[in-house]
CSV table of C-alpha atoms and ligand atoms in Angstrom, one decimal:
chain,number,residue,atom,x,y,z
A,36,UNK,CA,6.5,-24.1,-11.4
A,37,UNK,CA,8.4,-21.2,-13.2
A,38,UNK,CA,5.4,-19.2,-13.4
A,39,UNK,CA,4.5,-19.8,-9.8
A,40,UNK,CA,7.4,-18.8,-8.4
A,41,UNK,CA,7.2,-15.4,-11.0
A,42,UNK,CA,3.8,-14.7,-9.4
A,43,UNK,CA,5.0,-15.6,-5.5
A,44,UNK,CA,7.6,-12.9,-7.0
A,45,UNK,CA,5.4,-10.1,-8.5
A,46,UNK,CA,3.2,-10.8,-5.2
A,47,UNK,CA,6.2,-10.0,-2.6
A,48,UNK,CA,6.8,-7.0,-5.2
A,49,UNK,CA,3.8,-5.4,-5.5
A,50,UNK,CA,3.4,-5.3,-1.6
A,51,UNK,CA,6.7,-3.9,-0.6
A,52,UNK,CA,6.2,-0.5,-1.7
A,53,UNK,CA,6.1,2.9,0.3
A,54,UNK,CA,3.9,2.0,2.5
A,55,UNK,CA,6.5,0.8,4.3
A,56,UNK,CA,7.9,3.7,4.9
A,57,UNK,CA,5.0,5.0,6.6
A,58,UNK,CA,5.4,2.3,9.1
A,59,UNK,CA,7.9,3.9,11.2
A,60,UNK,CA,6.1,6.7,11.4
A,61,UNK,CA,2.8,4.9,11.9
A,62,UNK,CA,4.1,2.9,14.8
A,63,UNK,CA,6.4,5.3,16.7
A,64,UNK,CA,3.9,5.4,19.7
A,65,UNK,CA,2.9,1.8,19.6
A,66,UNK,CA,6.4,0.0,20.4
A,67,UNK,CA,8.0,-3.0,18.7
A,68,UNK,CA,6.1,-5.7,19.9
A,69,UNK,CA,2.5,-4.5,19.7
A,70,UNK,CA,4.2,-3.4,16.3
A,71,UNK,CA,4.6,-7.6,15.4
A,72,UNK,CA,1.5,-8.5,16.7
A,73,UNK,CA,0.1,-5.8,14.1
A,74,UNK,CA,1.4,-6.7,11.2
A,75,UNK,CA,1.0,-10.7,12.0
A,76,UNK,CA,-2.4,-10.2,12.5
A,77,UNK,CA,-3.2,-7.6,9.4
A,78,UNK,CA,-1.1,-10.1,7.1
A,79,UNK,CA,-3.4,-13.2,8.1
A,80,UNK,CA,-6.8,-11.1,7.4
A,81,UNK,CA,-5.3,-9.7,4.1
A,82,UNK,CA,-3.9,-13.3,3.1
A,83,UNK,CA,-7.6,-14.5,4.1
A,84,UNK,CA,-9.0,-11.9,1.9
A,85,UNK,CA,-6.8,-12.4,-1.0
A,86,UNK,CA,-7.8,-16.6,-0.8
A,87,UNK,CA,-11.3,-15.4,-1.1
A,88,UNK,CA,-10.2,-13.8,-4.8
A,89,UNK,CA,-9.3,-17.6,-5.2
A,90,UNK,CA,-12.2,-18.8,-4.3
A,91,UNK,CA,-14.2,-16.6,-6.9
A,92,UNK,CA,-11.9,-17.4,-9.5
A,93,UNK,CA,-13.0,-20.9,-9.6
A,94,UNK,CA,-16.2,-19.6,-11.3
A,95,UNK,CA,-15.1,-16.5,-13.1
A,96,UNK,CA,-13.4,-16.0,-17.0
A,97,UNK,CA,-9.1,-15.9,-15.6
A,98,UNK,CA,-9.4,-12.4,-17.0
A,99,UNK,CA,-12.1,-10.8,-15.4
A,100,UNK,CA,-11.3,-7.6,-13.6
A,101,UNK,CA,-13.0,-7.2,-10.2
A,102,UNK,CA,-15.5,-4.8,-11.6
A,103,UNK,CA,-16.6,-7.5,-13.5
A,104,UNK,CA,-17.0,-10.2,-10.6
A,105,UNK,CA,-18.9,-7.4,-9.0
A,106,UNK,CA,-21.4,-7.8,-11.2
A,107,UNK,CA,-21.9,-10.5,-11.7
A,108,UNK,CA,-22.9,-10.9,-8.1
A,109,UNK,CA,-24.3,-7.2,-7.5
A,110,UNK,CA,-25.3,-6.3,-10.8
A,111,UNK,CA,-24.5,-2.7,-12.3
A,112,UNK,CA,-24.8,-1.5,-8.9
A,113,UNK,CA,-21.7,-3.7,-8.0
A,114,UNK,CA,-19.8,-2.6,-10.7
A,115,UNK,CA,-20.1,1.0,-10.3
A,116,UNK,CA,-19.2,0.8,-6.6
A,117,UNK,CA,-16.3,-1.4,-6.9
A,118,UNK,CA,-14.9,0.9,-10.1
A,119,UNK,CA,-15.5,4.2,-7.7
A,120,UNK,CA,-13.9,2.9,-4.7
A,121,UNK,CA,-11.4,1.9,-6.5
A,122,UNK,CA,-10.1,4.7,-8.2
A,123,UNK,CA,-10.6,6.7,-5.0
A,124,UNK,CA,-8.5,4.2,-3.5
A,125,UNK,CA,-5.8,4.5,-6.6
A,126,UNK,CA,-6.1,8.2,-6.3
A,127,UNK,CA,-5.4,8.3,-2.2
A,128,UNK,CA,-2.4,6.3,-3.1
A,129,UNK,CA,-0.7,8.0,-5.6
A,130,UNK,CA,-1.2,11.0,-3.9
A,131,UNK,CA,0.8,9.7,-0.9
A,132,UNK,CA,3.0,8.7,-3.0
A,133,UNK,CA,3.4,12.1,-4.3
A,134,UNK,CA,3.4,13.9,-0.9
A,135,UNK,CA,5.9,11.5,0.9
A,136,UNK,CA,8.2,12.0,-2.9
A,137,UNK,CA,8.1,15.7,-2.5
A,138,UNK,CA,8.7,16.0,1.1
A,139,UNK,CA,12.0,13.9,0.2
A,140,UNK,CA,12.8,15.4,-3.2
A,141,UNK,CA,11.8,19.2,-1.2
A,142,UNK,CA,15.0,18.6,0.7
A,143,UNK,CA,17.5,18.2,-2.1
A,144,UNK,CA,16.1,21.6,-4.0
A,145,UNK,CA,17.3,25.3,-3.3
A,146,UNK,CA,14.8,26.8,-0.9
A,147,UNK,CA,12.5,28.3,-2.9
A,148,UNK,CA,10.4,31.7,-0.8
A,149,UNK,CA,10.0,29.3,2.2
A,150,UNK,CA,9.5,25.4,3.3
A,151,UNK,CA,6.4,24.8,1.9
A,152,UNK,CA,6.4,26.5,-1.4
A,153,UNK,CA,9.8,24.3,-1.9
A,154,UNK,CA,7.9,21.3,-1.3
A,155,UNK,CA,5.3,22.3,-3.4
A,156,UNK,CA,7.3,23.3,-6.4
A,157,UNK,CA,9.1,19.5,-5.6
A,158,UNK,CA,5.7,17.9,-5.6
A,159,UNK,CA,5.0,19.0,-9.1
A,160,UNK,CA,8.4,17.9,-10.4
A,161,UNK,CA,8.0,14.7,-8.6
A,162,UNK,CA,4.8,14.3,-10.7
A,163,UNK,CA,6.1,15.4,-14.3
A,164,UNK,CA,9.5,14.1,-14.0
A,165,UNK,CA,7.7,10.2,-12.9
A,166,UNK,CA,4.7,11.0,-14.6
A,167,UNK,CA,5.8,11.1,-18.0
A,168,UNK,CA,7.0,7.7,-17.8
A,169,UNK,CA,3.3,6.7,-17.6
A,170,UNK,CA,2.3,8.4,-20.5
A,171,UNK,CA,5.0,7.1,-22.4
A,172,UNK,CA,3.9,3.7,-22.0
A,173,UNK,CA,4.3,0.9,-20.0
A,174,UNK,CA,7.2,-0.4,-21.7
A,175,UNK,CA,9.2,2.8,-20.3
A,176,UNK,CA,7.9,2.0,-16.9
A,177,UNK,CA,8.5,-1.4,-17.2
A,178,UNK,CA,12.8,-0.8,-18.2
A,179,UNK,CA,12.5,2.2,-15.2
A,180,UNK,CA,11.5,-0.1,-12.6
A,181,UNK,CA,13.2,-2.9,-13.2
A,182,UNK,CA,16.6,-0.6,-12.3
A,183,UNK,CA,14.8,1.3,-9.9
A,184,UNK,CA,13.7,-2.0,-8.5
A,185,UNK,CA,17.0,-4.1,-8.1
A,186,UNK,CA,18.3,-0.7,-6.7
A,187,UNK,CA,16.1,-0.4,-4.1
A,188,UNK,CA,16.2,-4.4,-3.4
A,189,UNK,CA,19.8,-3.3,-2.6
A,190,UNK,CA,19.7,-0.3,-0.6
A,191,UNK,CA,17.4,-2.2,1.6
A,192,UNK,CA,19.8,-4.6,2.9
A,193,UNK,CA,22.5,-1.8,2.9
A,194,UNK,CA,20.4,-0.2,5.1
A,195,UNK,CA,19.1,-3.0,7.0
A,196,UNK,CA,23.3,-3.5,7.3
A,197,UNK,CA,23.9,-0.2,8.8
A,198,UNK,CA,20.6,0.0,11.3
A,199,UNK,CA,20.8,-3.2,12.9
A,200,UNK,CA,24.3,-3.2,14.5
A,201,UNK,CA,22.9,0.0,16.3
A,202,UNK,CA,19.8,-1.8,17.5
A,203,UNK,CA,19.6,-1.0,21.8
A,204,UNK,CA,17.6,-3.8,22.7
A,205,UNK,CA,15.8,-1.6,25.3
A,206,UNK,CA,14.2,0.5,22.5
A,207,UNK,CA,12.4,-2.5,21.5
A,208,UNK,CA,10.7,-3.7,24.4
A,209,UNK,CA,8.8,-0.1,24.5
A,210,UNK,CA,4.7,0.1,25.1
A,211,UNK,CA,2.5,2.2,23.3
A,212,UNK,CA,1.8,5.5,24.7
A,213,UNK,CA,-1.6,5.0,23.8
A,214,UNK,CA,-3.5,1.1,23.2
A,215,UNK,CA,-5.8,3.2,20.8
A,216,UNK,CA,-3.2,3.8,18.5
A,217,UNK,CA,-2.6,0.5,17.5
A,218,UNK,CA,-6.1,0.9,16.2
A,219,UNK,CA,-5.4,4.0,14.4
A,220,UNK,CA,-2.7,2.5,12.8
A,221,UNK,CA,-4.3,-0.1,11.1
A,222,UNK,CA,-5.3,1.5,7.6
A,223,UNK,CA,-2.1,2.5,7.1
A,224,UNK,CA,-0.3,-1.5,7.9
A,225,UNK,CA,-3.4,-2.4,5.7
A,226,UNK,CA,-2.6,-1.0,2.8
A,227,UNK,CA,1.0,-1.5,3.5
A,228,UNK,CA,0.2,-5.5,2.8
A,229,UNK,CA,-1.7,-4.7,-0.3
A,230,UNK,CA,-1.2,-6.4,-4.0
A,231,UNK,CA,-4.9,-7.9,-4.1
A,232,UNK,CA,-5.1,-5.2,-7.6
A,233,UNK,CA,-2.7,-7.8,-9.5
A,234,UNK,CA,-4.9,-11.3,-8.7
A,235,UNK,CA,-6.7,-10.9,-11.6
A,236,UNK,CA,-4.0,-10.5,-13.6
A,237,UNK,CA,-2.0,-12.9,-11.9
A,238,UNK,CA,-4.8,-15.4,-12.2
A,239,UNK,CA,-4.8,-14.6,-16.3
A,240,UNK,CA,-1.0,-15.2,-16.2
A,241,UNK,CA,-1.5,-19.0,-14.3
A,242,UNK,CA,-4.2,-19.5,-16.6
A,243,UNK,CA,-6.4,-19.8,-13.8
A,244,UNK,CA,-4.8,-22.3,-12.0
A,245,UNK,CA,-6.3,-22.5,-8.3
A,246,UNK,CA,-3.4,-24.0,-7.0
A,247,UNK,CA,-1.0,-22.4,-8.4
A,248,UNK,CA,-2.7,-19.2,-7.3
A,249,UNK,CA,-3.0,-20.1,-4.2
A,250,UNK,CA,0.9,-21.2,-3.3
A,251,UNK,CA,1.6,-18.1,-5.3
A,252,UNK,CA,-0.1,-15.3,-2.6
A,253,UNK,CA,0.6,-17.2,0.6
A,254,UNK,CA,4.3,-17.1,-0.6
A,255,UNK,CA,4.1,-13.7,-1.7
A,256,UNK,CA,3.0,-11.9,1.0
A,257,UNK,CA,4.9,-14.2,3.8
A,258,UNK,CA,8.0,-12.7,2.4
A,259,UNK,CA,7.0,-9.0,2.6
A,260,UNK,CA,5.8,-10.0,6.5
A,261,UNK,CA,9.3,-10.9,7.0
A,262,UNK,CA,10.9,-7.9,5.8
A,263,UNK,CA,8.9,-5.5,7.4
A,264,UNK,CA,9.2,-7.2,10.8
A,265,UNK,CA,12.6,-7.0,10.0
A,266,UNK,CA,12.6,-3.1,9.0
A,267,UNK,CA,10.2,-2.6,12.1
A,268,UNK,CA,12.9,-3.9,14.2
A,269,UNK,CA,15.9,-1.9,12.7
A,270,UNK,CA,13.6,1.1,13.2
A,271,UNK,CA,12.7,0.9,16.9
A,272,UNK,CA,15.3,-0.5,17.7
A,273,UNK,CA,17.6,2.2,16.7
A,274,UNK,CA,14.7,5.0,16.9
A,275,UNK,CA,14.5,5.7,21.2
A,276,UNK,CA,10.4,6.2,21.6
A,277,UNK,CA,10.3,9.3,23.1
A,278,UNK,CA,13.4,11.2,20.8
A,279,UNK,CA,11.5,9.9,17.7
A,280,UNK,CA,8.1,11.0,18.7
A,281,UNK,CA,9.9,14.2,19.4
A,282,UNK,CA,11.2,14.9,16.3
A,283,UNK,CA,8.0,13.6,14.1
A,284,UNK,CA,6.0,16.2,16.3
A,285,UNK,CA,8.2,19.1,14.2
A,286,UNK,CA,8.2,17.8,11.0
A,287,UNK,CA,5.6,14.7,10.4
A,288,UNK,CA,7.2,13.9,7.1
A,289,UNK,CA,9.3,11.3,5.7
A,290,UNK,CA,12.2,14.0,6.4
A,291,UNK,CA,11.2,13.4,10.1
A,292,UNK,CA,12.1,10.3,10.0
A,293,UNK,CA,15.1,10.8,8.2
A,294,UNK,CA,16.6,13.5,10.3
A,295,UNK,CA,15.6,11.5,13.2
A,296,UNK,CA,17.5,8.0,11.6
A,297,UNK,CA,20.7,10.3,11.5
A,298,UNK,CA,20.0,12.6,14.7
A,299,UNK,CA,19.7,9.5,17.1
A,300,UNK,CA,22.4,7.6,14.9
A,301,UNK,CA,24.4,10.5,14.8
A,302,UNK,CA,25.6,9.3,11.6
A,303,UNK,CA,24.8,11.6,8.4
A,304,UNK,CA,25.8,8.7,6.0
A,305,UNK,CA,22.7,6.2,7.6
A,306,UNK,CA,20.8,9.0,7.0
A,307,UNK,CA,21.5,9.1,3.1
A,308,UNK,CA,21.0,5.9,2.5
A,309,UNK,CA,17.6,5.6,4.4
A,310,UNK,CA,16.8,8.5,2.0
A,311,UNK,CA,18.1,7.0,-1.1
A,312,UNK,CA,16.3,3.5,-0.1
A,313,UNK,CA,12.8,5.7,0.8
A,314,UNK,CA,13.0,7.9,-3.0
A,315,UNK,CA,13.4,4.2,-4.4
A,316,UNK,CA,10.4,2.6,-2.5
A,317,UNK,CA,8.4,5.6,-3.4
A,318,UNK,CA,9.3,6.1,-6.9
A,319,UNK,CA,8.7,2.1,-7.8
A,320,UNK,CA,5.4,2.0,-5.9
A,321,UNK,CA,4.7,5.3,-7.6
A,322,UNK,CA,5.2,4.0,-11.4
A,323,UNK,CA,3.3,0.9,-10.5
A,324,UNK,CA,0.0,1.8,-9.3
A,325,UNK,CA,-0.4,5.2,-11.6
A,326,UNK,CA,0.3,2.8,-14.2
A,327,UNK,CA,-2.8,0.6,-12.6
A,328,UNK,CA,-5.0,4.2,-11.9
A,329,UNK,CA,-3.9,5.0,-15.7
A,330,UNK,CA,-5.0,2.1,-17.0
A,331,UNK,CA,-8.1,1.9,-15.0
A,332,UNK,CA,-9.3,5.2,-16.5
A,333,UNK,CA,-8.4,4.2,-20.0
A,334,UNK,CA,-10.9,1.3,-19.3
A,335,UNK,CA,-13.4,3.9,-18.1
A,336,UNK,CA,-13.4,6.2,-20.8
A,337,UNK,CA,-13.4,3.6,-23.7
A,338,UNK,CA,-16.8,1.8,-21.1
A,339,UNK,CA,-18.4,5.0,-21.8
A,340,UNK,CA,-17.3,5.9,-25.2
A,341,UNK,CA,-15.3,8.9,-24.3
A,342,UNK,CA,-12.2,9.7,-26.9
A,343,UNK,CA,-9.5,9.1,-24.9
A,344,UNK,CA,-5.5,9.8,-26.0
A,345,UNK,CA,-2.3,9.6,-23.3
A,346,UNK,CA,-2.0,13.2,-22.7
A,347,UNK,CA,-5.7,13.9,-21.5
A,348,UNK,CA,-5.3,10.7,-19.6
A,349,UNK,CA,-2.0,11.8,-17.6
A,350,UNK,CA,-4.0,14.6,-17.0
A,351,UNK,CA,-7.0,12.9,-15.7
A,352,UNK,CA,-4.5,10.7,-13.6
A,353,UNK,CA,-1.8,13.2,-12.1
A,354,UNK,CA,-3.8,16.4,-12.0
A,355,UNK,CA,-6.1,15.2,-8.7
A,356,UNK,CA,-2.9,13.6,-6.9
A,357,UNK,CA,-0.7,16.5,-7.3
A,358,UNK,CA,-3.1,19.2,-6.8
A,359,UNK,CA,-3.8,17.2,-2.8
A,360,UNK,CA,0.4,17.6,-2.7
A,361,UNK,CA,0.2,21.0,-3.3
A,362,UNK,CA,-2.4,21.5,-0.3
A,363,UNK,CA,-1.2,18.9,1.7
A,364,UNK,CA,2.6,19.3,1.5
A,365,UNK,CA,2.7,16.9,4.9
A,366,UNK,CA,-0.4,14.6,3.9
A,367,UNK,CA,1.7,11.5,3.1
A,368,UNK,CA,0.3,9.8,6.3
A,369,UNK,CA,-3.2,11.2,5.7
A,370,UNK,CA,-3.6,9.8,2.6
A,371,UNK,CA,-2.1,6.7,3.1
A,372,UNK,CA,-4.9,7.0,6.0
A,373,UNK,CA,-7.7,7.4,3.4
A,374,UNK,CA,-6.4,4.6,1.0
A,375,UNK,CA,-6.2,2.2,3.7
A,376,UNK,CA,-9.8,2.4,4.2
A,377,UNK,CA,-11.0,1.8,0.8
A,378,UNK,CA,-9.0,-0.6,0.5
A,379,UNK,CA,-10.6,-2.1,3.7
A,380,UNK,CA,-13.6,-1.7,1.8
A,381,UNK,CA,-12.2,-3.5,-2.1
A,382,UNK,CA,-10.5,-6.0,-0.1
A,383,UNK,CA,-12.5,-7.2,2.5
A,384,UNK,CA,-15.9,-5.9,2.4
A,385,UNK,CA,-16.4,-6.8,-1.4
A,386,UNK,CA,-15.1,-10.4,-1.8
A,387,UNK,CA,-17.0,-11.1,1.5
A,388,UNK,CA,-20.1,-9.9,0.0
A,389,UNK,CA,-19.8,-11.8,-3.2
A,390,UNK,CA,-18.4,-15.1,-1.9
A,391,UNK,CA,-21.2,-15.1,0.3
A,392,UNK,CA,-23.7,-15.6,-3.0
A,393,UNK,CA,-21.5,-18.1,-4.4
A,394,UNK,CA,-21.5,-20.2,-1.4
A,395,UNK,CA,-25.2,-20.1,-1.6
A,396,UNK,CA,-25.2,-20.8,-5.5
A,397,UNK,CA,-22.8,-23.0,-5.9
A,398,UNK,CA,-21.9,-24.8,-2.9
A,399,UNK,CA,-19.8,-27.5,-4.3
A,400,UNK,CA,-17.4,-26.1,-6.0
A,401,UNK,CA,-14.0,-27.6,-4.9
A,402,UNK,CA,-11.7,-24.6,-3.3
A,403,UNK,CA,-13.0,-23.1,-0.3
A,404,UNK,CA,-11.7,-21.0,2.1
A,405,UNK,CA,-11.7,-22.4,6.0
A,406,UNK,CA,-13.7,-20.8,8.8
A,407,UNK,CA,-17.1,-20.8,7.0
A,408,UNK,CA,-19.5,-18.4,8.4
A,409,UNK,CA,-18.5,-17.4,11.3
A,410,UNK,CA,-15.1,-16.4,9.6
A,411,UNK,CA,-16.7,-14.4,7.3
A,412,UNK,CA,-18.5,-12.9,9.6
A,413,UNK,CA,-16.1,-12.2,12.3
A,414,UNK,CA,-13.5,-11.0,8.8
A,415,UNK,CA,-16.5,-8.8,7.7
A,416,UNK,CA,-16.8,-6.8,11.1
A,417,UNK,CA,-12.7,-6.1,11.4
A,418,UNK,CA,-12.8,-5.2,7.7
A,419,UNK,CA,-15.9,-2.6,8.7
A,420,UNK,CA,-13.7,-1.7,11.4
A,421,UNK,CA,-10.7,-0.7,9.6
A,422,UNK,CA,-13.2,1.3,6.8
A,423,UNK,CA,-14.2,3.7,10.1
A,424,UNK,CA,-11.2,4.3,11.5
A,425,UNK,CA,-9.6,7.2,9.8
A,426,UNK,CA,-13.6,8.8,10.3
A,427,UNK,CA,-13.2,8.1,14.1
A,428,UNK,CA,-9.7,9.8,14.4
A,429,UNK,CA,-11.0,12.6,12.2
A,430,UNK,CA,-14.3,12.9,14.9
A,431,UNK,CA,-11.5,12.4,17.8
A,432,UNK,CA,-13.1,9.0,19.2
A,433,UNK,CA,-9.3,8.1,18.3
A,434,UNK,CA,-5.8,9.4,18.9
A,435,UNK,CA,-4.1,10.4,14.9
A,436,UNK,CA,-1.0,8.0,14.6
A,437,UNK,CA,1.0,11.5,15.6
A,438,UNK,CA,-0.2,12.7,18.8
A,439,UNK,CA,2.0,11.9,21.3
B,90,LIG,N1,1.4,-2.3,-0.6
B,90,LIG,C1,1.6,-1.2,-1.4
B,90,LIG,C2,0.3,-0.4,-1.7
B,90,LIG,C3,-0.6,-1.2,-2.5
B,90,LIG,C4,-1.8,-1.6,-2.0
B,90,LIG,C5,-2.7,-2.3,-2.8
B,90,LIG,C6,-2.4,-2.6,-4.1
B,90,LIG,C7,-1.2,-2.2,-4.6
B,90,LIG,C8,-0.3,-1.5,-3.8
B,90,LIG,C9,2.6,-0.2,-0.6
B,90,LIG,O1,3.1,-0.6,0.4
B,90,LIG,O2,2.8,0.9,-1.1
């Protein structure tokens, strides 16, 4: 029971992160309650595809990694995709995480030439500074984020405290500008309900226990759904459509929607503690999945005997991220964009395809997710969907989450 509610715990953890911050941003053109319908809908496919994991687990070692299950469906072929798209996908991340860090970091330094050389020059501190607690070890991370954690659980309801009395119930009955932008928004709410990384793990730690498992993610990410329909409506509520969209069209950045929390507020203090609470959600999220792209690489190297030591590792894990900071001071959204749809792919695409053969090959095992075929089907096409969309807004079939 303990350990159940530890993993409901590390599942509502590992999902809150800064993608939430991108939501605001994401969903200025779309309105509050197209907004709700979003994220209801994106948290059912995602809790679908994390019960799928489940599923698979029921025939697999409780400490296989994914690459592994991908193998043993797809062969080496399976393995090699699901490793590459996952560290692309661990890559895109962290270099959000770095470009939405040093657009808020950027603010606090001297200016340094102009704007954009400032937020360079805070991208690379943002990277040593958080990076080095990485190649320390994850016992360093581990004491850094449980602080960094408790604070952040903290500013959230101070912040939650301070926009919701300001709520105009107008600003939430808003439509989208566009109905194609609800589309376009989607990899970045995707990723936003992401933790399916930690089910092996997680499945190790309930030593594979199916039911336990199970309770433990529909738990976990109900509780992330509720606070981000919460944050969604202290954000458009307080956030007037047409001011916000205003103000993101000058400066698309995490800063926008700072300035704009203390512009329409007209309260500097909101506006400091919406920036503390954001540096926290970045920073945690930050420490948590370079520690997974870290590892990952580690696994990589030693898979192909290369010699592998911390340093060279930090390099091979920060160098890629940052360097995508420094020329894409304002590509926090982007990235976030391109992350989203691999993880469309890992999460979606992947445990469809291989729970497919198990069905076939064993089709009496115990656990098995509702909807048969036609759910997997209908799942598969949405999941495809979401993999296209940030090519179809880069072709201009689709508005970018900005344009307004
Ligand atoms: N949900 C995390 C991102 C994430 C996705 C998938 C796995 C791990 C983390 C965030 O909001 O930042």
């Amino acid at each position: 029971m303990n350990k159940t509610l530890g993993s409901t715990l590390i599942v509502a953890g590992t999902t809150i992160g800064g993608g939430m911050l991108a939501m605001p941003l994401t969903s200025a053109g779309i309105g509050f309650g197209f907004t709700v319908f979003l994220l209801i809908a994106l948290w059912l496919l995602l809790s679908f595809a994390a019960l799928l994991f489940v599923e698979l687990y029921q025939n697999a070692e409780a400490d296989a990694g994914i690459g592994t299950l991908a193998e043993k469906y797809y062969g080496t072929f399976g393995r090699v995709l699901a490793t590459a798209v996952l560290l692309i996908f661990l890559y895109a991340l962290v270099a959000a995480y770095v470009a939405g860090g040093s657009s808020l970091l950027s603010v606090l330094l001297p200016t340094i030439q102009d704007k954009q050389t400032t937020s360079r020059v805070a991208g690379v501190l943002f990277t040593l500074f958080f990076g080095s607690f990485i190649v320390l070890g994850t016992s360093s991370v581990d004491k850094a984020n449980r602080i960094l954690f408790f604070t952040k659980f903290l500013f959230f309801i101070l912040v939650l405290f301070l926009l919701l009395p300001k709520v105009q119930v107008d600003n939430l009955f808003e439509m989208p500008i566009d109905n194609a932008l609800i589309i376009a928004a989607s990899p970045i709410f995707f990723t936003a309900f992401g933790f399916h990384g930690s089910i092996p793990s997680l499945n190790k730690y309930l030593d594979g226990n199916i039911g336990a498992l199970r309770i433990s993610i529909l738990a976990g990410s109900l509780i992330p759904l509720i606070a981000y329909i919460i944050w969604q409506l202290a954000t458009h509520g307080v956030l007037s459509q047409g001011a916000f969209l205003e103000i993101l069209k000058q400066d698309p950045t995490l800063n926008g929607l700072i300035t704009a929390t203390s512009a329409i507020t007209g309260s500097e203090y909101i506006g400091v503690a919406v920036r503390i609470f954001s540096a926290l959600a970045l920073i945690t999220s930050f420490l948590g999945v370079a520690l997974g792209l870290f590892e990952c690489l580690e696994d990589l190297l030693k898979r192909v005997h290369l010699p592998t030591n911390r340093i060279s590792l930090g390099i091979l894990t920060f160098l890629p991220p940052m360097l995508f900071a420094l020329f894409y001071p304002e590509g926090f959204i982007l990235a976030l964009g391109y992350a989203g749809q691999m993880f469309a792919f890992y999460a979606i695409v992947l445990p469809i395809a291989m729970v497919w053969k198990l069905r076939r090959q064993y089709p009496d095992l115990p656990y098995r997710v509702m909807g048969g075929k036609p759910m997997l089907v209908a799942v598969l096409i949405i999941g495809i969907g979401i993999v296209m969309v940030p090519f179809l807004v880069q072709a201009g079939y689709l508005p970018g989450v900005f344009s307004g």
